[in-house]
mmCIF file of C-alpha atoms in Angstrom:
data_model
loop_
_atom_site.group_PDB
_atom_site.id
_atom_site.type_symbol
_atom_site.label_atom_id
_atom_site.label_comp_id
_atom_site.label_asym_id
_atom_site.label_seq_id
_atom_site.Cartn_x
_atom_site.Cartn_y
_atom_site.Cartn_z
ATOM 1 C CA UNK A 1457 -57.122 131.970 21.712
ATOM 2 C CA UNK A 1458 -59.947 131.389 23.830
ATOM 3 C CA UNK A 1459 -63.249 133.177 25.342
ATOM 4 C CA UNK A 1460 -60.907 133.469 28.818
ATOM 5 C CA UNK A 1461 -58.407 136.394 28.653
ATOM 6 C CA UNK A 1462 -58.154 137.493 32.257
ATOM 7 C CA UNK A 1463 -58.331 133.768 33.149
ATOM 8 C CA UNK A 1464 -55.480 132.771 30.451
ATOM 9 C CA UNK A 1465 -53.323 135.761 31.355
ATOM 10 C CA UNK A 1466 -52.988 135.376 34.627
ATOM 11 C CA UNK A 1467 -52.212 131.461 35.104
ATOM 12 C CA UNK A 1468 -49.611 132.102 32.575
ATOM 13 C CA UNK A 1469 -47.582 134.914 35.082
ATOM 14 C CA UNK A 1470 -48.742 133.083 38.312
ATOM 15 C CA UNK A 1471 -46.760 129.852 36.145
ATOM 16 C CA UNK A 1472 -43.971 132.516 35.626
ATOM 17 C CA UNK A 1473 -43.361 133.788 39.292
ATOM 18 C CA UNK A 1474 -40.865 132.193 41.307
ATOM 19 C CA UNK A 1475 -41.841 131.297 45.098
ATOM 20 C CA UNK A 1476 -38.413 132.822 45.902
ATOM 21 C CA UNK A 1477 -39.052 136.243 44.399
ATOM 22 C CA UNK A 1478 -41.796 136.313 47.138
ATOM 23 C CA UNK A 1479 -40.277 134.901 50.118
ATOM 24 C CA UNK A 1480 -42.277 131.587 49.851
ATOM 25 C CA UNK A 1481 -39.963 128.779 51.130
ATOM 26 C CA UNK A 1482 -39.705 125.997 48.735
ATOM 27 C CA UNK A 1483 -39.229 122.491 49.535
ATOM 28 C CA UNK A 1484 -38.754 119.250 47.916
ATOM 29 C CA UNK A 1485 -42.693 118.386 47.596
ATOM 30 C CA UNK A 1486 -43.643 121.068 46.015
ATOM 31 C CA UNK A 1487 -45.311 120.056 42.345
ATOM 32 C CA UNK A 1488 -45.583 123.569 40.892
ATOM 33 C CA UNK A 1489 -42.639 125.667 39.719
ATOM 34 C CA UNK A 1490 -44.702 128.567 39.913
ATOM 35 C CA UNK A 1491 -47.330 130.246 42.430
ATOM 36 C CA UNK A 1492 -50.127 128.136 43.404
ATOM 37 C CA UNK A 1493 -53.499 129.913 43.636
ATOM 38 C CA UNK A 1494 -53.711 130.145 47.138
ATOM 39 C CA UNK A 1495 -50.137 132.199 47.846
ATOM 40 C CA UNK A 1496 -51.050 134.248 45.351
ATOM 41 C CA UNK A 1497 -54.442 135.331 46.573
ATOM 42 C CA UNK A 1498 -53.065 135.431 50.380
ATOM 43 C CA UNK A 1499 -50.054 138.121 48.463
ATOM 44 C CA UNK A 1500 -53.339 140.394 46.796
ATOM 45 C CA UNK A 1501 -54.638 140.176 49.695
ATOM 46 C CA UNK A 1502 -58.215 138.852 48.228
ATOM 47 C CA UNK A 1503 -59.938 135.038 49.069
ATOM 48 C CA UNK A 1504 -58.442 131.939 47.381
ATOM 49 C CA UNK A 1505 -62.104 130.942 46.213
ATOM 50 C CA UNK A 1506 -62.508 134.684 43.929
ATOM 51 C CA UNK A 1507 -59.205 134.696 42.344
ATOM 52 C CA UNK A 1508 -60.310 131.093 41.215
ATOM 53 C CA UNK A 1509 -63.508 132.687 40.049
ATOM 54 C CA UNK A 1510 -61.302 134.809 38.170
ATOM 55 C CA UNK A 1511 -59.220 132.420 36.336
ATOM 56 C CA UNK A 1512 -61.754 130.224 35.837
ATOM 57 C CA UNK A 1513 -63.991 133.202 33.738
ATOM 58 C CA UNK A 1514 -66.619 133.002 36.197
ATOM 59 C CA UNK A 1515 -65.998 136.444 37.370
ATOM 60 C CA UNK A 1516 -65.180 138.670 34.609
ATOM 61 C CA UNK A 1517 -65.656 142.372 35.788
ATOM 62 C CA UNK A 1518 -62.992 142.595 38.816
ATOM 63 C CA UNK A 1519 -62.731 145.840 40.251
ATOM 64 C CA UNK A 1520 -60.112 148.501 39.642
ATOM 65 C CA UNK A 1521 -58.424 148.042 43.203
ATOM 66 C CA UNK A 1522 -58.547 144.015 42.831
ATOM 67 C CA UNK A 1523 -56.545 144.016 39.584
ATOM 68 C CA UNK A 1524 -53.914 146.738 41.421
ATOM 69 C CA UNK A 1525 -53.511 144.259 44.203
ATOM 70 C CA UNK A 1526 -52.975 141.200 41.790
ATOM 71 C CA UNK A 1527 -50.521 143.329 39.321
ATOM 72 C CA UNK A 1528 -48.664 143.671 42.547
ATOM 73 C CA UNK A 1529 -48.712 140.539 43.628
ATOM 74 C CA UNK A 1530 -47.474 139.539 40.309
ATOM 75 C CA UNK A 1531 -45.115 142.508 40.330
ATOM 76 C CA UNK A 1532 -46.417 143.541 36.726
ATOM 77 C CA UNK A 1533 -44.710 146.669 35.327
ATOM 78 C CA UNK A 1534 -46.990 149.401 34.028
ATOM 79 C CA UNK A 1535 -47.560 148.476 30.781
ATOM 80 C CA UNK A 1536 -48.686 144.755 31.773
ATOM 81 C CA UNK A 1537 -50.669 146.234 34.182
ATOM 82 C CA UNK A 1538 -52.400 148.722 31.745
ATOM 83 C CA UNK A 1539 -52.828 145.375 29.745
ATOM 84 C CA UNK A 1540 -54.315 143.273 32.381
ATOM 85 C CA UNK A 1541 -57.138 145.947 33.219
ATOM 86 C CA UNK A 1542 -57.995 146.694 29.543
ATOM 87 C CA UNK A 1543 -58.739 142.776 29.775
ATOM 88 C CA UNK A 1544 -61.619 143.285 31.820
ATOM 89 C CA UNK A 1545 -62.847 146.122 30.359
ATOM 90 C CA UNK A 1546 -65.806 145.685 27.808
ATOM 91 C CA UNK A 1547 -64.453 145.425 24.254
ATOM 92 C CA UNK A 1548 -66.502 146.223 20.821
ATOM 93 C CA UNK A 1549 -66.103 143.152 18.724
ATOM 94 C CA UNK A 1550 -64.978 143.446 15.180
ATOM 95 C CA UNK A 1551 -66.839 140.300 13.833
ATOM 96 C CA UNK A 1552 -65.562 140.661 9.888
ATOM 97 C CA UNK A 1553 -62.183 141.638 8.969
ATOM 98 C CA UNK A 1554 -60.904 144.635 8.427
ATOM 99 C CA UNK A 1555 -58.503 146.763 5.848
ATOM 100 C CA UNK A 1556 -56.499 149.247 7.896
ATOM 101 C CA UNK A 1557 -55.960 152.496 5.505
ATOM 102 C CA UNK A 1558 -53.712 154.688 4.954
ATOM 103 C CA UNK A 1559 -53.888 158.301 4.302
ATOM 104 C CA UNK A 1560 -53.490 159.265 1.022
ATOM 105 C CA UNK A 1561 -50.983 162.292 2.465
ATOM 106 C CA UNK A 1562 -49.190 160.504 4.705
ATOM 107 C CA UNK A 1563 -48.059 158.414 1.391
ATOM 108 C CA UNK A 1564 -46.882 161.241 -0.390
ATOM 109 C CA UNK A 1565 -44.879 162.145 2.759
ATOM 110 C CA UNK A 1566 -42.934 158.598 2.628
ATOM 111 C CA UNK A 1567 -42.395 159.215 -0.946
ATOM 112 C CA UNK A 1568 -41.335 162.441 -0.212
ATOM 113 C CA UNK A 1569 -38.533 161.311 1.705
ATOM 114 C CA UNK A 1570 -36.063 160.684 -0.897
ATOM 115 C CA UNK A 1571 -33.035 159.916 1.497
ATOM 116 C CA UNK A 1572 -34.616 158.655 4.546
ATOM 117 C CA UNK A 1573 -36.141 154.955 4.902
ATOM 118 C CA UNK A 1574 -39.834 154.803 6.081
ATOM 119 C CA UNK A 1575 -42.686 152.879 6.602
ATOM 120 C CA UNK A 1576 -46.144 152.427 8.333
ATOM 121 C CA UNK A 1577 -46.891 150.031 10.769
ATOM 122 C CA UNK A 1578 -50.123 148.638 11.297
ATOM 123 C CA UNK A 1579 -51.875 147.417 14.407
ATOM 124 C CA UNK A 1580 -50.515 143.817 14.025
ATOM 125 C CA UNK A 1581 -47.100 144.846 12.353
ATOM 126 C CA UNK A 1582 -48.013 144.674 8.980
ATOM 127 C CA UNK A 1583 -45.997 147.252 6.469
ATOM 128 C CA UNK A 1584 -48.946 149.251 4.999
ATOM 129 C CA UNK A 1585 -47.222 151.816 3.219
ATOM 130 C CA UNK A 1586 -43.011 152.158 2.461
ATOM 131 C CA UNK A 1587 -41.391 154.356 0.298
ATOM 132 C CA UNK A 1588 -38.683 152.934 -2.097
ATOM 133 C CA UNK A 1589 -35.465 153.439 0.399
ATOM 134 C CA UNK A 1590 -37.464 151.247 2.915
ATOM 135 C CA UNK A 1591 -37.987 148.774 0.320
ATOM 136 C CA UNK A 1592 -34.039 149.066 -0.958
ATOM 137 C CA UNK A 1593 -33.065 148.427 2.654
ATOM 138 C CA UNK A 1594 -34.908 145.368 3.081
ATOM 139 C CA UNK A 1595 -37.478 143.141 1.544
ATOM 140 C CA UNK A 1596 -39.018 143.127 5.210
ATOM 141 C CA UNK A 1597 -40.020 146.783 4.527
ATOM 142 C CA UNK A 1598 -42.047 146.343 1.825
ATOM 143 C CA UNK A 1599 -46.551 146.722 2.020
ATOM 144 C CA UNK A 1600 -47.564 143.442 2.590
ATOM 145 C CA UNK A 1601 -45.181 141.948 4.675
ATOM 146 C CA UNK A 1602 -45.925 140.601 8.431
ATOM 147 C CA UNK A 1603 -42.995 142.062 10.167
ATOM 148 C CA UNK A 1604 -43.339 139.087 12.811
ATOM 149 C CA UNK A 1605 -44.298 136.402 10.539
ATOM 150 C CA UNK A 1606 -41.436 137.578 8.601
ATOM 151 C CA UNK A 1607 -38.945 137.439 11.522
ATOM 152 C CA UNK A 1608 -40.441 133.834 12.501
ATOM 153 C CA UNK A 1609 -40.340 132.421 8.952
ATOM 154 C CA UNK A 1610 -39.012 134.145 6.337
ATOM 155 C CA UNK A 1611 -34.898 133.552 6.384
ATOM 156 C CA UNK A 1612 -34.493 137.025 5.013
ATOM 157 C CA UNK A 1613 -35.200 138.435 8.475
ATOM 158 C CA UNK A 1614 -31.240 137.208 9.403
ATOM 159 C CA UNK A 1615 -30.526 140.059 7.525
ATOM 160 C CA UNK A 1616 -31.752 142.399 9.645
ATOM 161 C CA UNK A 1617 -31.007 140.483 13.066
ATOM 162 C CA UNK A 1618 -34.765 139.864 13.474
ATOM 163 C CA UNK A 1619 -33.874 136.888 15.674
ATOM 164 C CA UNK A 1620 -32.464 138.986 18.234
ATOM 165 C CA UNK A 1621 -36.386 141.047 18.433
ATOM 166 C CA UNK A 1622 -38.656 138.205 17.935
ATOM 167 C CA UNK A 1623 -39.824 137.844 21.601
ATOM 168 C CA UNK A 1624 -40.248 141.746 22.269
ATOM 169 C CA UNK A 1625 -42.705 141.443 18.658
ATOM 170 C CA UNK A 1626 -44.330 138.689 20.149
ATOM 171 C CA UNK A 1627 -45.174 140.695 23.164
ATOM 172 C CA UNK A 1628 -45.679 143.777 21.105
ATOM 173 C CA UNK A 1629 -48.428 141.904 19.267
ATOM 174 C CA UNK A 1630 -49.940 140.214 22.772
ATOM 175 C CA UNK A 1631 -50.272 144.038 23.559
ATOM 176 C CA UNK A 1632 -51.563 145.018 20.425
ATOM 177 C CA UNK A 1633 -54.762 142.340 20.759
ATOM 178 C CA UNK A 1634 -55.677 143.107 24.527
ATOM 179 C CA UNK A 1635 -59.362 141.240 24.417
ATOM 180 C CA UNK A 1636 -59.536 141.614 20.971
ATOM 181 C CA UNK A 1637 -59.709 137.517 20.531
ATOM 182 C CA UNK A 1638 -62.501 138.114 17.736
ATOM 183 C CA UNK A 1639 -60.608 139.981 15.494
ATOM 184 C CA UNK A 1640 -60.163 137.835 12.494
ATOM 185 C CA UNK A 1641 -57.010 139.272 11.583
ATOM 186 C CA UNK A 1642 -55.559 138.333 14.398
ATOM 187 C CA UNK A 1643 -56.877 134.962 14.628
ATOM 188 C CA UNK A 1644 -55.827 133.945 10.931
ATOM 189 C CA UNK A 1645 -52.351 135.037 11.997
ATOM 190 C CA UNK A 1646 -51.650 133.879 15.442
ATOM 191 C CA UNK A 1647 -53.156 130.416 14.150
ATOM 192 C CA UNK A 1648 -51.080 130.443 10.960
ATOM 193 C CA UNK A 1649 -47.701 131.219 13.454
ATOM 194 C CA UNK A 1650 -48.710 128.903 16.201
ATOM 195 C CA UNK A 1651 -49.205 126.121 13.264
ATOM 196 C CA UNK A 1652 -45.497 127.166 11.865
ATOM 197 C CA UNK A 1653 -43.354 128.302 14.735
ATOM 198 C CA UNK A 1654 -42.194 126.724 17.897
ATOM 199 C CA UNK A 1655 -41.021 129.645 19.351
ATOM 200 C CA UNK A 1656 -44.398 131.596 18.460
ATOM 201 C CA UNK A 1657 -46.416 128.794 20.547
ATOM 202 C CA UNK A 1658 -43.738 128.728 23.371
ATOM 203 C CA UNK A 1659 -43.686 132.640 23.921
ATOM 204 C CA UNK A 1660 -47.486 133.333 23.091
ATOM 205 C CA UNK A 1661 -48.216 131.097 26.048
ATOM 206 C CA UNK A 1662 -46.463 133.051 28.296
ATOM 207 C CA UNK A 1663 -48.765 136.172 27.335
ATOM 208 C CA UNK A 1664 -45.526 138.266 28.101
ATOM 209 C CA UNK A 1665 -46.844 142.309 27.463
ATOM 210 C CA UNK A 1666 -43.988 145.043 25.507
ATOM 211 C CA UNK A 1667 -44.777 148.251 24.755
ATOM 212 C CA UNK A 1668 -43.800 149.410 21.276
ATOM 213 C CA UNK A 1669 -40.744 150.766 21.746
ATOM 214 C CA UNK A 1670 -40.293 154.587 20.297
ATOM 215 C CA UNK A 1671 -36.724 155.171 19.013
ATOM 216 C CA UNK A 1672 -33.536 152.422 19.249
ATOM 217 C CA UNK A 1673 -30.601 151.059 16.920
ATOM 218 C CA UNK A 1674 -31.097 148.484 14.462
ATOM 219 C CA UNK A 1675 -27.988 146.795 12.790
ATOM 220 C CA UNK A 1676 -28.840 145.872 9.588
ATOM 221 C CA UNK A 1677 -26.715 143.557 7.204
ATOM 222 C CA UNK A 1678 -27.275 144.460 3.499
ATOM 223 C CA UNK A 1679 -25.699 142.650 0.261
ATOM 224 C CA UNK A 1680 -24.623 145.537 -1.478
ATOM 225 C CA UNK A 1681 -23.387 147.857 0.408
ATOM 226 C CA UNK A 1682 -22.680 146.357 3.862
ATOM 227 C CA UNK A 1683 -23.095 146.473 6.948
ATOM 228 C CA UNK A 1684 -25.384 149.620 8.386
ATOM 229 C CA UNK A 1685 -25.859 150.959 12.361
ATOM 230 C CA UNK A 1686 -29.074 153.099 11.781
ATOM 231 C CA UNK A 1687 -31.328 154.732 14.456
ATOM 232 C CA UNK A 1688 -35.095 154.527 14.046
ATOM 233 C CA UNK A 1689 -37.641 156.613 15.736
ATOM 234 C CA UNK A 1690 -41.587 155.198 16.038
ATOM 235 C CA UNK A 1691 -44.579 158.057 15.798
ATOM 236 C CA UNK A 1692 -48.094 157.314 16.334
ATOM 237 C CA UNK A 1693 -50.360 158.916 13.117
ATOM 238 C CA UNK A 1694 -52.790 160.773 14.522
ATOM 239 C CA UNK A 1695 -56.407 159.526 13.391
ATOM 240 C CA UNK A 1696 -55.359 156.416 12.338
ATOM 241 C CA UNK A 1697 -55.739 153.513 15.012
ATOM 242 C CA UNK A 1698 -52.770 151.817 16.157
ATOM 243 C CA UNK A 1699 -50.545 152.713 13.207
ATOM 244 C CA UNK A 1700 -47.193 153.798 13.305
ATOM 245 C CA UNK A 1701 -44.458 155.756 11.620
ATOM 246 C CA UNK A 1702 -40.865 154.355 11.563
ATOM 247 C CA UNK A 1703 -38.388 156.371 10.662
ATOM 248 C CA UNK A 1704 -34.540 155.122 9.914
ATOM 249 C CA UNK A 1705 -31.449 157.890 10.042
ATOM 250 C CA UNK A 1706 -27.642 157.454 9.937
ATOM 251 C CA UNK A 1707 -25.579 159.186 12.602
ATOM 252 C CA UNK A 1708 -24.141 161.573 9.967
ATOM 253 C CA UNK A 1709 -20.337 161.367 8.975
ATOM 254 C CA UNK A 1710 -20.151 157.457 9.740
ATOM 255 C CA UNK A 1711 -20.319 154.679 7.206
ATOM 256 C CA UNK A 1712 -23.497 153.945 7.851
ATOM 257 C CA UNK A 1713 -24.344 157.212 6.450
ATOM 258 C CA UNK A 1714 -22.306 156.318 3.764
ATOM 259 C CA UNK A 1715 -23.308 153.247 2.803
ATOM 260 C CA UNK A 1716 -26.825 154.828 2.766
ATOM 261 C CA UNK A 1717 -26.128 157.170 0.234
ATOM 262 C CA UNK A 1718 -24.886 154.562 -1.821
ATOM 263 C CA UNK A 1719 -27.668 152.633 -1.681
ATOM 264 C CA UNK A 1720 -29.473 155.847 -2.613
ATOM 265 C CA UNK A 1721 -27.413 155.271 -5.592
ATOM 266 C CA UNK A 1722 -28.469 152.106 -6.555
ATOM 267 C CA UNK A 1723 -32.412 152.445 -6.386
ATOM 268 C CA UNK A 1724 -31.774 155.600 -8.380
ATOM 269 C CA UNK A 1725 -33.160 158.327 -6.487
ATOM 270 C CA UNK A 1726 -31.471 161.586 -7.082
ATOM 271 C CA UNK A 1727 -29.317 163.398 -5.114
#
């Protein structure tokens, strides 16, 4: 976390590329694994001396066409891309921390939904709201919890295969802080992770971007009624910033569906 995000962001995917992947020839006396600062100016098509302006935070306010030509270069995808540019933009800082609410009616529509496990997501994938399915299905989907911190530390998250997700949440939350580097939220949890986690420190550094993804399957491993193959969908709530809806549904007429009715059963919701 520094005062450097353009400058941070891109040494760590110049590090990343591979001379190869760019048709630089590589020979034995080479002492970087990645790009060095020259190739990849001479491949944006820009002088050696600004890009090292740019990583060096001397020059924060590149234009719109000299980002383009270094996503390229880099051969960013869209979404990294987005990213890098909302770097340089100007951002409002946040200064004191702050409690992301929730809608008193988009509550009552979670508890409404007596057979279907939800919960909101907040900017930094905290579980602000959950109705009592969620919470049946897994002690991950309860308020409260850090879904990330949770997959990192927490060895509850094996029960949901969290391992297999931890690097796209990594990058989800990289995404999710853009310039934001002020935002004390953030700070007291990417220092509390880097502190705990090796593999928060390793990826972090690599400033890898995801984009939330919107709908997917998530095998889930419960201790009462088994093993579950459910399908969750991601909506943003309007008017609320950065917070999301995710929704869980069984295919219908599978055991998954069955084992959720069961478990329907056992938190005593009627039928």
């Amino acid at each position: 976390m520094t005062d450097n995000p353009i400058g941070d962001y891109l040494r760590a995917r110049r590090a990343q590329m591979r001379p190869e992947d760019v048709d630089i020839a590589v020979n034995s006396h080479r002492r970087v694994k990645g790009l060095r600062r020259d190739e990849l100016a001479v491949l944006a098509g820009i002088s050696t001396e600004y890009y090292t302006r740019l990583e060096q935070g001397r020059d924060r306010h590149p234009s719109v066409r000299v980002l383009d030509a270094i996503a390229r270069a880099l051969k960013l995808d869209s979404a990294a891309t987005a990213y890098l540019h909302g770097l340089a933009e100007p951002q409002p800082r946040r200064g004191v921390a702050t409690t992301e609410q929730i809608r008193p009616s988009v509550v009552r529509l979670l508890e409404a939904w007596e057979h279907t496990p939800a919960f909101i997501q907040g900017r930094y994938l905290d579980v602000l709201a959950a109705n009592r399915l969620a919470g049946a299905l897994s002690p991950l989907y309860r308020p409260g919890v850090n879904l990330l911190r949770a997959a990192l530390l927490d060895s509850a998250a094996e029960a949901v295969g969290a391992s297999e997700h931890v690097r796209s949440m990594i990058g989800i939350l990289r995404t999710a802080a853009g310039a934001q580097l002020d935002d004390p939220r953030l700070t007291e949890l990417v220092n509390e992770l880097t502190t705990k986690s090796a593999v928060f420190r390793r990826c972090w550094r690599q400033h890898e971007v995801v984009s939330r993804p919107v709908t997917g399957i998530h095998q889930v491993r419960h201790p009462l009624v088994g093993d579950l193959e459910l399908r969750y969908d991601k909506f943003l709530v309007a008017g609320a910033e950065d917070q999301m809806l995710v929704v869980y549904q069984a295919e219908p007429n599978t055991p998954a569906a069955e084992a959720l009715s069961s478990l329907c059963e056992h938190v005593a919701l009627p039928k």
